[in-house]
């Protein structure tokens, strides 16, 4: 949840680049004398290419498969290399040991950071952009909302969402990603805000959709651009959340979800969080929670569709639980979701193979000597999770979808689907829980067939099957 992938929206950006490239080229000619990248003298920087001044290699990243972008440079330069993307000089890291140094053992030298446009869109006071005492305080509050002890009581609510949604798919062709976003968003809303009226949720959902479209666009604040529209949606979303916050403060009832925890929080001096701090964190958590989970679920349906024997094995596991529920005349419980080992391994392998979160941003807070190289203060440092997850040394036949590989725990620091260290995703347990609940009901009641023969990946912003995986869903003929 917390770690963001910045893979491009190819279809959307292609039309933007046709217009923007001449503008960027002209601007480059005018600014060239001022924007030359300068290498520090007498320092050994990592190998690599910085590309064009100012633009760097951003156009290459945005116009080719980002996984190829990173893997090609790793093969050419090694596990540590430099580049220049999104206006920032960067160092890319693709070894588990180096990633651990950045994220855990020397994390104090590398603060979490994102391009300014991303920070502006989510909110500067959100957990993701913080460190130190404020980060520690926020992390404890967010974790309190997403610990197993806190979310185990949400099973029936999440199950209700799944049972309400799945029947609407029967005998229909759906776009999997779009439908999974509906599901994951509703789960994120009850987790963040508690029970809300449908009218409030629908309005917030529409604003989030606009925010999402602009999140990975070029940050051009011009009329008609996705970025301008997203920033307008962000302003309206902030106003809606503040009204909800003010209403809860007035009636003296904090309510449920993360919002209730943030409203009731006080530090040792009895200072409460401000409305802007609360709003930024609610916006950030919902944004991170629903988009990544929807992408994971889309890939799971793709992999199960392509591996019929695996789908039947998962169904058999879920039918065993279903019989128990029928005999005891009840719904799913937290303990039931802990009794799905094969389904759990399918989720693990999906997180590895698809690597929804391709990398995370860090920034050197001072000049750092690292693995024999010099990283200047202010440079971005990006551990490449996908590259590590697809290294044959750690995962033999990495392109093969094989959940059985997780019958044995992976080597330390080679499997980081939710990041690592103090800034690791606090919502990982919720993501797993809602995925298990949906798969339980979907595999036991439905079958699906991919529509069309177009294979491949698109980025929006996370990697998903082409066109969001259109499928025809039919009720399952139970034996």
CSV table of C-alpha atoms in Angstrom, one decimal:
chain,number,residue,atom,x,y,z
A,1,UNK,CA,0.0,0.0,0.0
A,2,UNK,CA,2.5,2.5,1.1
A,3,UNK,CA,5.1,1.9,-1.6
A,4,UNK,CA,4.2,3.4,-5.0
A,5,UNK,CA,5.0,2.1,-8.4
A,6,UNK,CA,5.4,4.9,-11.0
A,7,UNK,CA,5.1,2.7,-14.1
A,8,UNK,CA,3.6,4.7,-17.0
A,9,UNK,CA,0.2,4.9,-18.5
A,10,UNK,CA,1.3,4.2,-22.0
A,11,UNK,CA,-1.9,4.8,-23.9
A,12,UNK,CA,-2.6,8.0,-22.1
A,13,UNK,CA,0.9,9.4,-22.3
A,14,UNK,CA,1.4,8.7,-26.0
A,15,UNK,CA,-1.0,11.4,-27.0
A,16,UNK,CA,0.5,13.8,-24.4
A,17,UNK,CA,4.0,13.2,-25.7
A,18,UNK,CA,3.1,14.0,-29.3
A,19,UNK,CA,2.1,17.5,-28.1
A,20,UNK,CA,4.7,17.9,-25.4
A,21,UNK,CA,7.9,16.8,-27.1
A,22,UNK,CA,8.3,19.9,-29.3
A,23,UNK,CA,7.5,22.1,-26.3
A,24,UNK,CA,10.0,20.3,-24.1
A,25,UNK,CA,12.7,20.4,-26.8
A,26,UNK,CA,12.3,24.2,-27.3
A,27,UNK,CA,12.4,24.7,-23.5
A,28,UNK,CA,15.5,22.6,-23.4
A,29,UNK,CA,17.3,24.7,-25.9
A,30,UNK,CA,16.5,27.9,-23.9
A,31,UNK,CA,17.4,26.4,-20.6
A,32,UNK,CA,20.4,24.3,-21.6
A,33,UNK,CA,23.1,26.6,-20.2
A,34,UNK,CA,21.4,26.5,-16.8
A,35,UNK,CA,20.4,22.8,-16.6
A,36,UNK,CA,23.6,21.0,-17.3
A,37,UNK,CA,24.0,18.1,-14.9
A,38,UNK,CA,27.4,18.4,-13.2
A,39,UNK,CA,29.3,15.4,-11.7
A,40,UNK,CA,31.0,16.1,-8.4
A,41,UNK,CA,34.7,16.2,-8.9
A,42,UNK,CA,37.0,13.4,-7.6
A,43,UNK,CA,34.0,11.2,-6.7
A,44,UNK,CA,33.2,7.8,-8.1
A,45,UNK,CA,29.6,7.8,-9.0
A,46,UNK,CA,27.8,4.5,-10.0
A,47,UNK,CA,28.0,3.7,-13.7
A,48,UNK,CA,25.1,4.6,-16.0
A,49,UNK,CA,23.7,7.3,-18.2
A,50,UNK,CA,22.1,10.6,-17.1
A,51,UNK,CA,20.5,11.1,-20.6
A,52,UNK,CA,19.6,14.6,-21.8
A,53,UNK,CA,20.0,17.6,-19.5
A,54,UNK,CA,16.9,18.1,-17.3
A,55,UNK,CA,14.8,15.5,-19.3
A,56,UNK,CA,17.4,12.8,-18.5
A,57,UNK,CA,16.0,9.4,-19.5
A,58,UNK,CA,12.4,10.1,-18.6
A,59,UNK,CA,11.2,9.9,-22.2
A,60,UNK,CA,12.7,6.4,-22.5
A,61,UNK,CA,11.1,5.3,-19.2
A,62,UNK,CA,7.7,6.7,-20.4
A,63,UNK,CA,7.8,5.2,-23.9
A,64,UNK,CA,9.1,1.6,-23.2
A,65,UNK,CA,8.3,-1.2,-20.8
A,66,UNK,CA,9.7,0.1,-17.5
A,67,UNK,CA,10.8,-3.4,-16.5
A,68,UNK,CA,12.9,-3.6,-19.7
A,69,UNK,CA,14.2,-0.1,-18.9
A,70,UNK,CA,15.6,-1.3,-15.6
A,71,UNK,CA,16.7,-4.8,-16.5
A,72,UNK,CA,18.6,-3.6,-19.6
A,73,UNK,CA,20.5,-1.1,-17.5
A,74,UNK,CA,21.2,-3.7,-14.8
A,75,UNK,CA,22.7,-6.1,-17.4
A,76,UNK,CA,24.8,-3.3,-18.8
A,77,UNK,CA,26.0,-1.6,-15.6
A,78,UNK,CA,25.5,-4.0,-12.7
A,79,UNK,CA,23.3,-4.1,-9.6
A,80,UNK,CA,23.9,-0.4,-8.9
A,81,UNK,CA,23.6,2.2,-11.6
A,82,UNK,CA,22.7,5.8,-12.1
A,83,UNK,CA,20.1,7.5,-14.3
A,84,UNK,CA,18.0,10.7,-14.4
A,85,UNK,CA,14.2,10.4,-14.4
A,86,UNK,CA,11.3,12.7,-13.5
A,87,UNK,CA,13.6,15.6,-13.1
A,88,UNK,CA,15.8,13.8,-10.5
A,89,UNK,CA,19.3,12.2,-10.6
A,90,UNK,CA,18.7,8.7,-9.3
A,91,UNK,CA,20.7,5.6,-8.2
A,92,UNK,CA,18.9,2.3,-8.9
A,93,UNK,CA,19.7,-0.7,-6.7
A,94,UNK,CA,18.8,-4.3,-7.6
A,95,UNK,CA,20.6,-6.5,-5.0
A,96,UNK,CA,18.9,-7.7,-1.8
A,97,UNK,CA,21.8,-6.8,0.4
A,98,UNK,CA,22.0,-3.2,-1.0
A,99,UNK,CA,18.2,-2.8,-0.7
A,100,UNK,CA,18.3,-3.8,2.9
A,101,UNK,CA,21.0,-1.3,3.6
A,102,UNK,CA,18.9,1.5,2.2
A,103,UNK,CA,15.6,0.4,3.7
A,104,UNK,CA,16.7,-1.0,7.1
A,105,UNK,CA,20.3,-0.9,8.4
A,106,UNK,CA,21.1,2.6,7.2
A,107,UNK,CA,17.6,3.9,6.6
A,108,UNK,CA,18.4,7.0,8.6
A,109,UNK,CA,20.6,8.1,5.6
A,110,UNK,CA,17.8,7.6,3.1
A,111,UNK,CA,14.5,9.4,3.7
A,112,UNK,CA,11.3,8.4,1.9
A,113,UNK,CA,10.6,10.8,-0.9
A,114,UNK,CA,8.5,11.2,-4.0
A,115,UNK,CA,8.5,13.6,-6.9
A,116,UNK,CA,7.0,16.9,-5.7
A,117,UNK,CA,3.9,16.4,-7.9
A,118,UNK,CA,3.1,13.1,-6.2
A,119,UNK,CA,3.5,14.7,-2.7
A,120,UNK,CA,1.3,17.6,-3.7
A,121,UNK,CA,-1.4,15.3,-5.0
A,122,UNK,CA,-1.5,13.0,-2.0
A,123,UNK,CA,-0.8,15.6,0.6
A,124,UNK,CA,2.5,16.7,2.2
A,125,UNK,CA,1.5,15.7,5.7
A,126,UNK,CA,0.7,12.1,4.7
A,127,UNK,CA,2.6,9.2,6.4
A,128,UNK,CA,4.5,8.3,3.2
A,129,UNK,CA,6.5,11.5,3.1
A,130,UNK,CA,7.5,11.7,6.7
A,131,UNK,CA,10.3,10.6,8.9
A,132,UNK,CA,11.4,11.1,12.5
A,133,UNK,CA,9.0,11.6,15.5
A,134,UNK,CA,6.0,12.6,13.4
A,135,UNK,CA,6.4,9.5,11.2
A,136,UNK,CA,6.7,7.3,14.2
A,137,UNK,CA,3.6,8.7,15.7
A,138,UNK,CA,1.6,8.4,12.5
A,139,UNK,CA,2.9,4.9,11.8
A,140,UNK,CA,1.7,3.7,15.2
A,141,UNK,CA,-1.7,5.1,14.7
A,142,UNK,CA,-2.1,3.7,11.2
A,143,UNK,CA,-0.7,0.3,12.3
A,144,UNK,CA,-3.2,0.3,15.1
A,145,UNK,CA,-6.0,0.5,12.5
A,146,UNK,CA,-4.6,-2.3,10.3
A,147,UNK,CA,-3.2,-4.8,12.8
A,148,UNK,CA,-4.7,-8.3,12.7
A,149,UNK,CA,-6.4,-7.6,16.1
A,150,UNK,CA,-8.1,-4.6,14.6
A,151,UNK,CA,-9.2,-5.9,11.2
A,152,UNK,CA,-10.3,-9.4,12.3
A,153,UNK,CA,-13.6,-7.8,13.2
A,154,UNK,CA,-14.0,-6.5,9.6
A,155,UNK,CA,-14.4,-9.9,8.0
A,156,UNK,CA,-18.2,-9.9,7.9
A,157,UNK,CA,-18.2,-6.4,6.5
A,158,UNK,CA,-15.7,-7.3,3.8
A,159,UNK,CA,-17.6,-10.5,3.0
A,160,UNK,CA,-20.8,-8.5,2.7
A,161,UNK,CA,-19.1,-6.3,0.0
A,162,UNK,CA,-17.9,-9.4,-1.9
A,163,UNK,CA,-21.3,-11.1,-1.7
A,164,UNK,CA,-23.1,-8.0,-3.0
A,165,UNK,CA,-20.7,-7.5,-5.9
A,166,UNK,CA,-20.0,-11.0,-7.3
A,167,UNK,CA,-23.6,-11.8,-8.4
A,168,UNK,CA,-23.6,-8.7,-10.6
A,169,UNK,CA,-20.9,-10.3,-12.7
A,170,UNK,CA,-22.7,-13.5,-13.5
A,171,UNK,CA,-23.3,-14.0,-17.3
A,172,UNK,CA,-21.6,-10.7,-18.0
A,173,UNK,CA,-18.4,-9.6,-19.6
A,174,UNK,CA,-16.5,-7.4,-17.1
A,175,UNK,CA,-13.3,-5.5,-17.1
A,176,UNK,CA,-11.6,-7.2,-14.1
A,177,UNK,CA,-9.4,-4.3,-13.0
A,178,UNK,CA,-12.4,-1.9,-13.0
A,179,UNK,CA,-14.5,-4.3,-10.9
A,180,UNK,CA,-11.7,-5.0,-8.5
A,181,UNK,CA,-11.2,-1.3,-8.0
A,182,UNK,CA,-14.9,-1.1,-7.0
A,183,UNK,CA,-14.4,-3.9,-4.5
A,184,UNK,CA,-11.1,-2.7,-3.1
A,185,UNK,CA,-12.3,0.9,-2.8
A,186,UNK,CA,-15.3,-0.1,-0.8
A,187,UNK,CA,-13.1,-2.1,1.5
A,188,UNK,CA,-10.6,0.8,1.8
A,189,UNK,CA,-13.5,3.2,2.6
A,190,UNK,CA,-14.8,1.2,5.6
A,191,UNK,CA,-11.3,0.6,6.8
A,192,UNK,CA,-10.4,4.3,6.6
A,193,UNK,CA,-13.7,6.0,7.5
A,194,UNK,CA,-15.8,3.3,9.1
A,195,UNK,CA,-19.5,3.0,8.1
A,196,UNK,CA,-20.4,5.9,5.7
A,197,UNK,CA,-23.5,6.7,3.8
A,198,UNK,CA,-23.6,5.6,0.2
A,199,UNK,CA,-24.0,9.1,-1.1
A,200,UNK,CA,-20.8,10.2,0.7
A,201,UNK,CA,-18.9,7.2,-0.6
A,202,UNK,CA,-20.0,7.7,-4.2
A,203,UNK,CA,-18.9,11.3,-4.3
A,204,UNK,CA,-15.5,10.5,-2.8
A,205,UNK,CA,-15.1,7.6,-5.2
A,206,UNK,CA,-15.7,9.8,-8.2
A,207,UNK,CA,-13.1,12.3,-7.0
A,208,UNK,CA,-10.6,9.4,-6.4
A,209,UNK,CA,-11.1,8.2,-10.0
A,210,UNK,CA,-10.1,11.6,-11.3
A,211,UNK,CA,-7.2,11.8,-8.9
A,212,UNK,CA,-5.9,8.4,-10.0
A,213,UNK,CA,-6.0,9.4,-13.7
A,214,UNK,CA,-3.7,12.4,-13.0
A,215,UNK,CA,-1.4,10.8,-10.5
A,216,UNK,CA,1.0,9.4,-13.1
A,217,UNK,CA,0.6,12.0,-15.8
A,218,UNK,CA,3.2,14.6,-16.6
A,219,UNK,CA,3.0,17.3,-13.9
A,220,UNK,CA,1.9,20.1,-16.2
A,221,UNK,CA,-0.5,22.4,-14.5
A,222,UNK,CA,-2.2,23.6,-17.7
A,223,UNK,CA,-5.9,23.7,-18.6
A,224,UNK,CA,-7.3,20.4,-19.7
A,225,UNK,CA,-4.3,18.3,-18.6
A,226,UNK,CA,-4.9,15.2,-16.4
A,227,UNK,CA,-2.7,16.8,-13.8
A,228,UNK,CA,-4.8,20.0,-13.6
A,229,UNK,CA,-8.0,18.0,-13.4
A,230,UNK,CA,-6.5,15.7,-10.7
A,231,UNK,CA,-5.5,18.7,-8.5
A,232,UNK,CA,-9.0,20.2,-8.8
A,233,UNK,CA,-10.4,16.8,-7.6
A,234,UNK,CA,-7.8,16.7,-4.8
A,235,UNK,CA,-9.1,20.1,-3.6
A,236,UNK,CA,-12.7,18.9,-3.6
A,237,UNK,CA,-11.7,15.7,-1.9
A,238,UNK,CA,-10.0,17.6,0.8
A,239,UNK,CA,-13.1,19.7,1.3
A,240,UNK,CA,-15.4,16.6,1.6
A,241,UNK,CA,-13.1,14.9,4.1
A,242,UNK,CA,-12.8,18.1,6.2
A,243,UNK,CA,-16.6,18.3,6.4
A,244,UNK,CA,-16.7,14.7,7.6
A,245,UNK,CA,-14.0,15.5,10.2
A,246,UNK,CA,-15.7,18.6,11.4
A,247,UNK,CA,-19.0,16.8,11.7
A,248,UNK,CA,-17.4,14.1,13.9
A,249,UNK,CA,-15.6,16.6,16.0
A,250,UNK,CA,-18.9,18.6,16.6
A,251,UNK,CA,-20.9,15.6,17.7
A,252,UNK,CA,-18.1,14.3,19.8
A,253,UNK,CA,-18.1,10.8,18.3
A,254,UNK,CA,-15.0,9.8,16.5
A,255,UNK,CA,-16.5,6.9,14.8
A,256,UNK,CA,-14.7,3.8,13.4
A,257,UNK,CA,-11.9,3.1,11.0
A,258,UNK,CA,-8.6,4.9,10.7
A,259,UNK,CA,-10.4,8.3,10.9
A,260,UNK,CA,-11.7,7.5,14.4
A,261,UNK,CA,-8.2,6.6,15.6
A,262,UNK,CA,-6.7,9.7,14.1
A,263,UNK,CA,-9.4,12.0,15.6
A,264,UNK,CA,-8.9,10.5,19.1
A,265,UNK,CA,-5.1,10.6,19.0
A,266,UNK,CA,-3.2,12.9,21.4
A,267,UNK,CA,0.5,13.2,22.0
A,268,UNK,CA,2.1,13.4,25.5
A,269,UNK,CA,1.3,17.1,25.5
A,270,UNK,CA,-2.4,16.4,24.6
A,271,UNK,CA,-2.0,17.9,21.2
A,272,UNK,CA,-4.4,16.5,18.6
A,273,UNK,CA,-3.7,16.1,14.9
A,274,UNK,CA,-4.9,19.0,12.7
A,275,UNK,CA,-7.7,18.6,10.2
A,276,UNK,CA,-5.1,18.9,7.3
A,277,UNK,CA,-2.9,16.2,8.8
A,278,UNK,CA,-5.9,13.8,9.2
A,279,UNK,CA,-7.2,14.6,5.7
A,280,UNK,CA,-3.8,14.0,4.0
A,281,UNK,CA,-3.4,10.7,5.7
A,282,UNK,CA,-6.9,9.5,4.9
A,283,UNK,CA,-6.4,10.4,1.3
A,284,UNK,CA,-3.1,8.7,1.1
A,285,UNK,CA,-4.2,5.5,2.8
A,286,UNK,CA,-7.3,5.1,0.6
A,287,UNK,CA,-5.3,5.9,-2.5
A,288,UNK,CA,-2.6,3.4,-1.7
A,289,UNK,CA,-4.9,0.6,-0.5
A,290,UNK,CA,-7.4,0.3,-3.2
A,291,UNK,CA,-5.3,0.6,-6.4
A,292,UNK,CA,-2.6,-1.9,-5.5
A,293,UNK,CA,-5.1,-4.5,-4.2
A,294,UNK,CA,-7.2,-4.2,-7.3
A,295,UNK,CA,-4.1,-4.8,-9.5
A,296,UNK,CA,-3.1,-7.8,-7.4
A,297,UNK,CA,-6.6,-9.3,-7.7
A,298,UNK,CA,-6.6,-8.8,-11.4
A,299,UNK,CA,-3.4,-10.7,-11.8
A,300,UNK,CA,-4.6,-13.5,-9.6
A,301,UNK,CA,-7.7,-14.1,-11.8
A,302,UNK,CA,-5.3,-14.0,-14.8
A,303,UNK,CA,-3.0,-16.6,-13.3
A,304,UNK,CA,-5.8,-18.9,-12.1
A,305,UNK,CA,-7.4,-18.7,-15.6
A,306,UNK,CA,-4.2,-19.7,-17.2
A,307,UNK,CA,-3.5,-22.6,-14.7
A,308,UNK,CA,-6.7,-24.7,-14.7
A,309,UNK,CA,-5.3,-27.4,-12.4
A,310,UNK,CA,-4.2,-24.7,-9.9
A,311,UNK,CA,-7.7,-23.1,-10.0
A,312,UNK,CA,-9.3,-26.5,-9.3
A,313,UNK,CA,-6.9,-27.1,-6.4
A,314,UNK,CA,-7.7,-23.7,-4.9
A,315,UNK,CA,-11.4,-24.3,-5.4
A,316,UNK,CA,-11.1,-27.7,-3.5
A,317,UNK,CA,-9.5,-25.9,-0.6
A,318,UNK,CA,-12.2,-23.3,-0.5
A,319,UNK,CA,-15.0,-25.9,-0.8
A,320,UNK,CA,-13.7,-27.6,2.3
A,321,UNK,CA,-14.2,-24.3,4.2
A,322,UNK,CA,-17.5,-23.7,2.5
A,323,UNK,CA,-18.9,-27.0,3.7
A,324,UNK,CA,-17.9,-26.1,7.3
A,325,UNK,CA,-19.7,-22.8,7.0
A,326,UNK,CA,-22.8,-24.5,5.7
A,327,UNK,CA,-22.8,-27.1,8.5
A,328,UNK,CA,-22.4,-24.4,11.2
A,329,UNK,CA,-24.7,-22.0,9.4
A,330,UNK,CA,-22.4,-19.0,9.6
A,331,UNK,CA,-20.2,-16.7,7.5
A,332,UNK,CA,-16.4,-16.5,7.2
A,333,UNK,CA,-14.3,-15.7,10.2
A,334,UNK,CA,-10.8,-14.6,10.7
A,335,UNK,CA,-9.8,-18.1,11.7
A,336,UNK,CA,-11.2,-19.4,8.4
A,337,UNK,CA,-8.9,-17.1,6.4
A,338,UNK,CA,-6.0,-18.5,8.4
A,339,UNK,CA,-6.9,-22.0,7.0
A,340,UNK,CA,-6.2,-21.3,3.3
A,341,UNK,CA,-2.5,-22.2,2.8
A,342,UNK,CA,-2.7,-22.9,-0.9
A,343,UNK,CA,-4.7,-19.8,-1.6
A,344,UNK,CA,-2.2,-17.8,0.5
A,345,UNK,CA,0.7,-19.2,-1.6
A,346,UNK,CA,-1.1,-18.1,-4.8
A,347,UNK,CA,-1.3,-14.6,-3.4
A,348,UNK,CA,2.4,-14.7,-2.5
A,349,UNK,CA,3.4,-15.9,-5.9
A,350,UNK,CA,1.2,-13.3,-7.6
A,351,UNK,CA,2.9,-10.6,-5.6
A,352,UNK,CA,6.3,-11.9,-6.7
A,353,UNK,CA,5.5,-12.6,-10.4
A,354,UNK,CA,3.5,-9.4,-11.0
A,355,UNK,CA,5.5,-7.2,-8.7
A,356,UNK,CA,2.9,-4.6,-8.6
A,357,UNK,CA,5.2,-2.3,-6.5
A,358,UNK,CA,8.2,-2.2,-8.8
A,359,UNK,CA,10.3,0.1,-6.7
A,360,UNK,CA,10.2,2.7,-4.0
A,361,UNK,CA,11.7,6.2,-3.7
A,362,UNK,CA,14.3,7.2,-1.1
A,363,UNK,CA,16.6,10.3,-1.0
A,364,UNK,CA,20.1,10.6,0.4
A,365,UNK,CA,19.9,13.1,3.3
A,366,UNK,CA,23.7,13.6,3.1
A,367,UNK,CA,26.6,12.6,0.9
A,368,UNK,CA,26.8,8.8,1.3
A,369,UNK,CA,29.6,6.3,0.5
A,370,UNK,CA,27.7,3.2,-0.7
A,371,UNK,CA,29.0,-0.1,-2.0
A,372,UNK,CA,32.2,1.6,-3.2
A,373,UNK,CA,30.3,4.5,-4.9
A,374,UNK,CA,29.5,8.0,-4.0
A,375,UNK,CA,25.8,9.1,-3.8
A,376,UNK,CA,25.5,12.9,-3.5
A,377,UNK,CA,23.1,14.4,-1.0
A,378,UNK,CA,19.6,14.9,-2.5
A,379,UNK,CA,19.9,12.1,-5.1
A,380,UNK,CA,17.0,9.7,-5.3
A,381,UNK,CA,17.8,6.0,-4.4
A,382,UNK,CA,15.4,3.4,-5.8
A,383,UNK,CA,15.5,-0.3,-4.6
A,384,UNK,CA,14.1,-2.2,-7.6
A,385,UNK,CA,11.8,-4.8,-6.1
A,386,UNK,CA,10.7,-6.4,-9.4
A,387,UNK,CA,14.3,-6.9,-10.5
A,388,UNK,CA,15.0,-8.8,-7.2
A,389,UNK,CA,11.8,-10.8,-7.4
A,390,UNK,CA,12.7,-11.9,-11.0
A,391,UNK,CA,16.3,-12.9,-10.2
A,392,UNK,CA,16.8,-16.6,-11.1
A,393,UNK,CA,19.4,-16.9,-8.4
A,394,UNK,CA,16.7,-16.4,-5.7
A,395,UNK,CA,13.6,-17.7,-7.6
A,396,UNK,CA,14.5,-20.4,-10.2
A,397,UNK,CA,12.5,-20.0,-13.5
A,398,UNK,CA,11.3,-16.6,-12.3
A,399,UNK,CA,8.8,-16.2,-15.2
A,400,UNK,CA,7.0,-19.4,-14.2
A,401,UNK,CA,4.0,-19.0,-12.0
A,402,UNK,CA,4.6,-21.6,-9.2
A,403,UNK,CA,3.1,-21.1,-5.8
A,404,UNK,CA,4.8,-24.2,-4.5
A,405,UNK,CA,8.0,-22.2,-4.3
A,406,UNK,CA,6.6,-20.6,-1.2
A,407,UNK,CA,6.3,-23.9,0.6
A,408,UNK,CA,9.8,-23.0,1.8
A,409,UNK,CA,10.4,-19.4,3.0
A,410,UNK,CA,12.4,-17.3,0.5
A,411,UNK,CA,15.9,-16.2,1.2
A,412,UNK,CA,16.0,-13.1,3.5
A,413,UNK,CA,15.6,-9.7,1.7
A,414,UNK,CA,14.7,-11.3,-1.6
A,415,UNK,CA,10.9,-11.0,-1.2
A,416,UNK,CA,9.6,-7.5,-0.5
A,417,UNK,CA,6.2,-7.1,-2.0
A,418,UNK,CA,5.2,-4.6,0.7
A,419,UNK,CA,8.6,-2.9,1.1
A,420,UNK,CA,10.9,-3.4,4.1
A,421,UNK,CA,11.9,-1.5,7.3
A,422,UNK,CA,10.1,1.2,9.2
A,423,UNK,CA,8.4,2.5,6.0
A,424,UNK,CA,7.0,-0.9,5.0
A,425,UNK,CA,3.3,-1.0,4.1
A,426,UNK,CA,1.2,-1.1,7.2
A,427,UNK,CA,-1.8,-2.3,5.3
A,428,UNK,CA,-0.4,-5.6,4.0
A,429,UNK,CA,-2.6,-7.8,6.3
A,430,UNK,CA,-5.8,-6.0,5.2
A,431,UNK,CA,-4.8,-6.5,1.5
A,432,UNK,CA,-4.3,-10.2,2.1
A,433,UNK,CA,-7.6,-10.5,4.0
A,434,UNK,CA,-9.8,-8.9,1.4
A,435,UNK,CA,-8.1,-11.0,-1.3
A,436,UNK,CA,-8.7,-14.2,0.5
A,437,UNK,CA,-12.4,-13.4,1.2
A,438,UNK,CA,-13.1,-12.5,-2.5
A,439,UNK,CA,-11.3,-15.6,-3.8
A,440,UNK,CA,-13.2,-17.8,-1.4
A,441,UNK,CA,-16.6,-16.7,-2.8
A,442,UNK,CA,-15.4,-16.3,-6.4
A,443,UNK,CA,-13.8,-19.7,-6.9
A,444,UNK,CA,-16.6,-21.6,-5.3
A,445,UNK,CA,-19.4,-19.8,-7.2
A,446,UNK,CA,-18.0,-18.7,-10.6
A,447,UNK,CA,-15.8,-19.5,-13.5
A,448,UNK,CA,-14.3,-17.0,-15.9
A,449,UNK,CA,-13.0,-16.9,-19.5
A,450,UNK,CA,-10.7,-14.2,-20.8
A,451,UNK,CA,-12.3,-12.3,-23.7
A,452,UNK,CA,-10.0,-11.8,-26.7
A,453,UNK,CA,-6.6,-13.2,-27.4
A,454,UNK,CA,-4.5,-10.0,-26.8
A,455,UNK,CA,-1.8,-10.8,-24.2
A,456,UNK,CA,0.5,-8.3,-22.6
A,457,UNK,CA,0.8,-5.7,-19.9
A,458,UNK,CA,-0.4,-2.1,-19.5
A,459,UNK,CA,0.5,0.4,-16.8
A,460,UNK,CA,-2.2,2.4,-15.1
A,461,UNK,CA,-0.2,3.2,-12.9
A,462,UNK,CA,0.5,-0.4,-11.7
A,463,UNK,CA,1.2,-3.2,-14.2
A,464,UNK,CA,-2.0,-5.1,-15.1
A,465,UNK,CA,-3.0,-7.4,-18.0
A,466,UNK,CA,-3.9,-5.6,-21.2
A,467,UNK,CA,-7.3,-3.7,-21.2
A,468,UNK,CA,-7.7,-4.5,-17.5
A,469,UNK,CA,-8.4,-8.2,-18.3
A,470,UNK,CA,-11.9,-8.4,-19.8
A,471,UNK,CA,-13.5,-11.7,-18.8
A,472,UNK,CA,-16.8,-13.5,-19.2
A,473,UNK,CA,-18.1,-14.7,-15.8
A,474,UNK,CA,-20.5,-17.6,-15.6
A,475,UNK,CA,-22.1,-19.4,-12.6
A,476,UNK,CA,-20.1,-22.5,-11.7
A,477,UNK,CA,-21.6,-25.9,-12.3
A,478,UNK,CA,-21.0,-27.5,-9.0
A,479,UNK,CA,-20.5,-31.3,-8.9
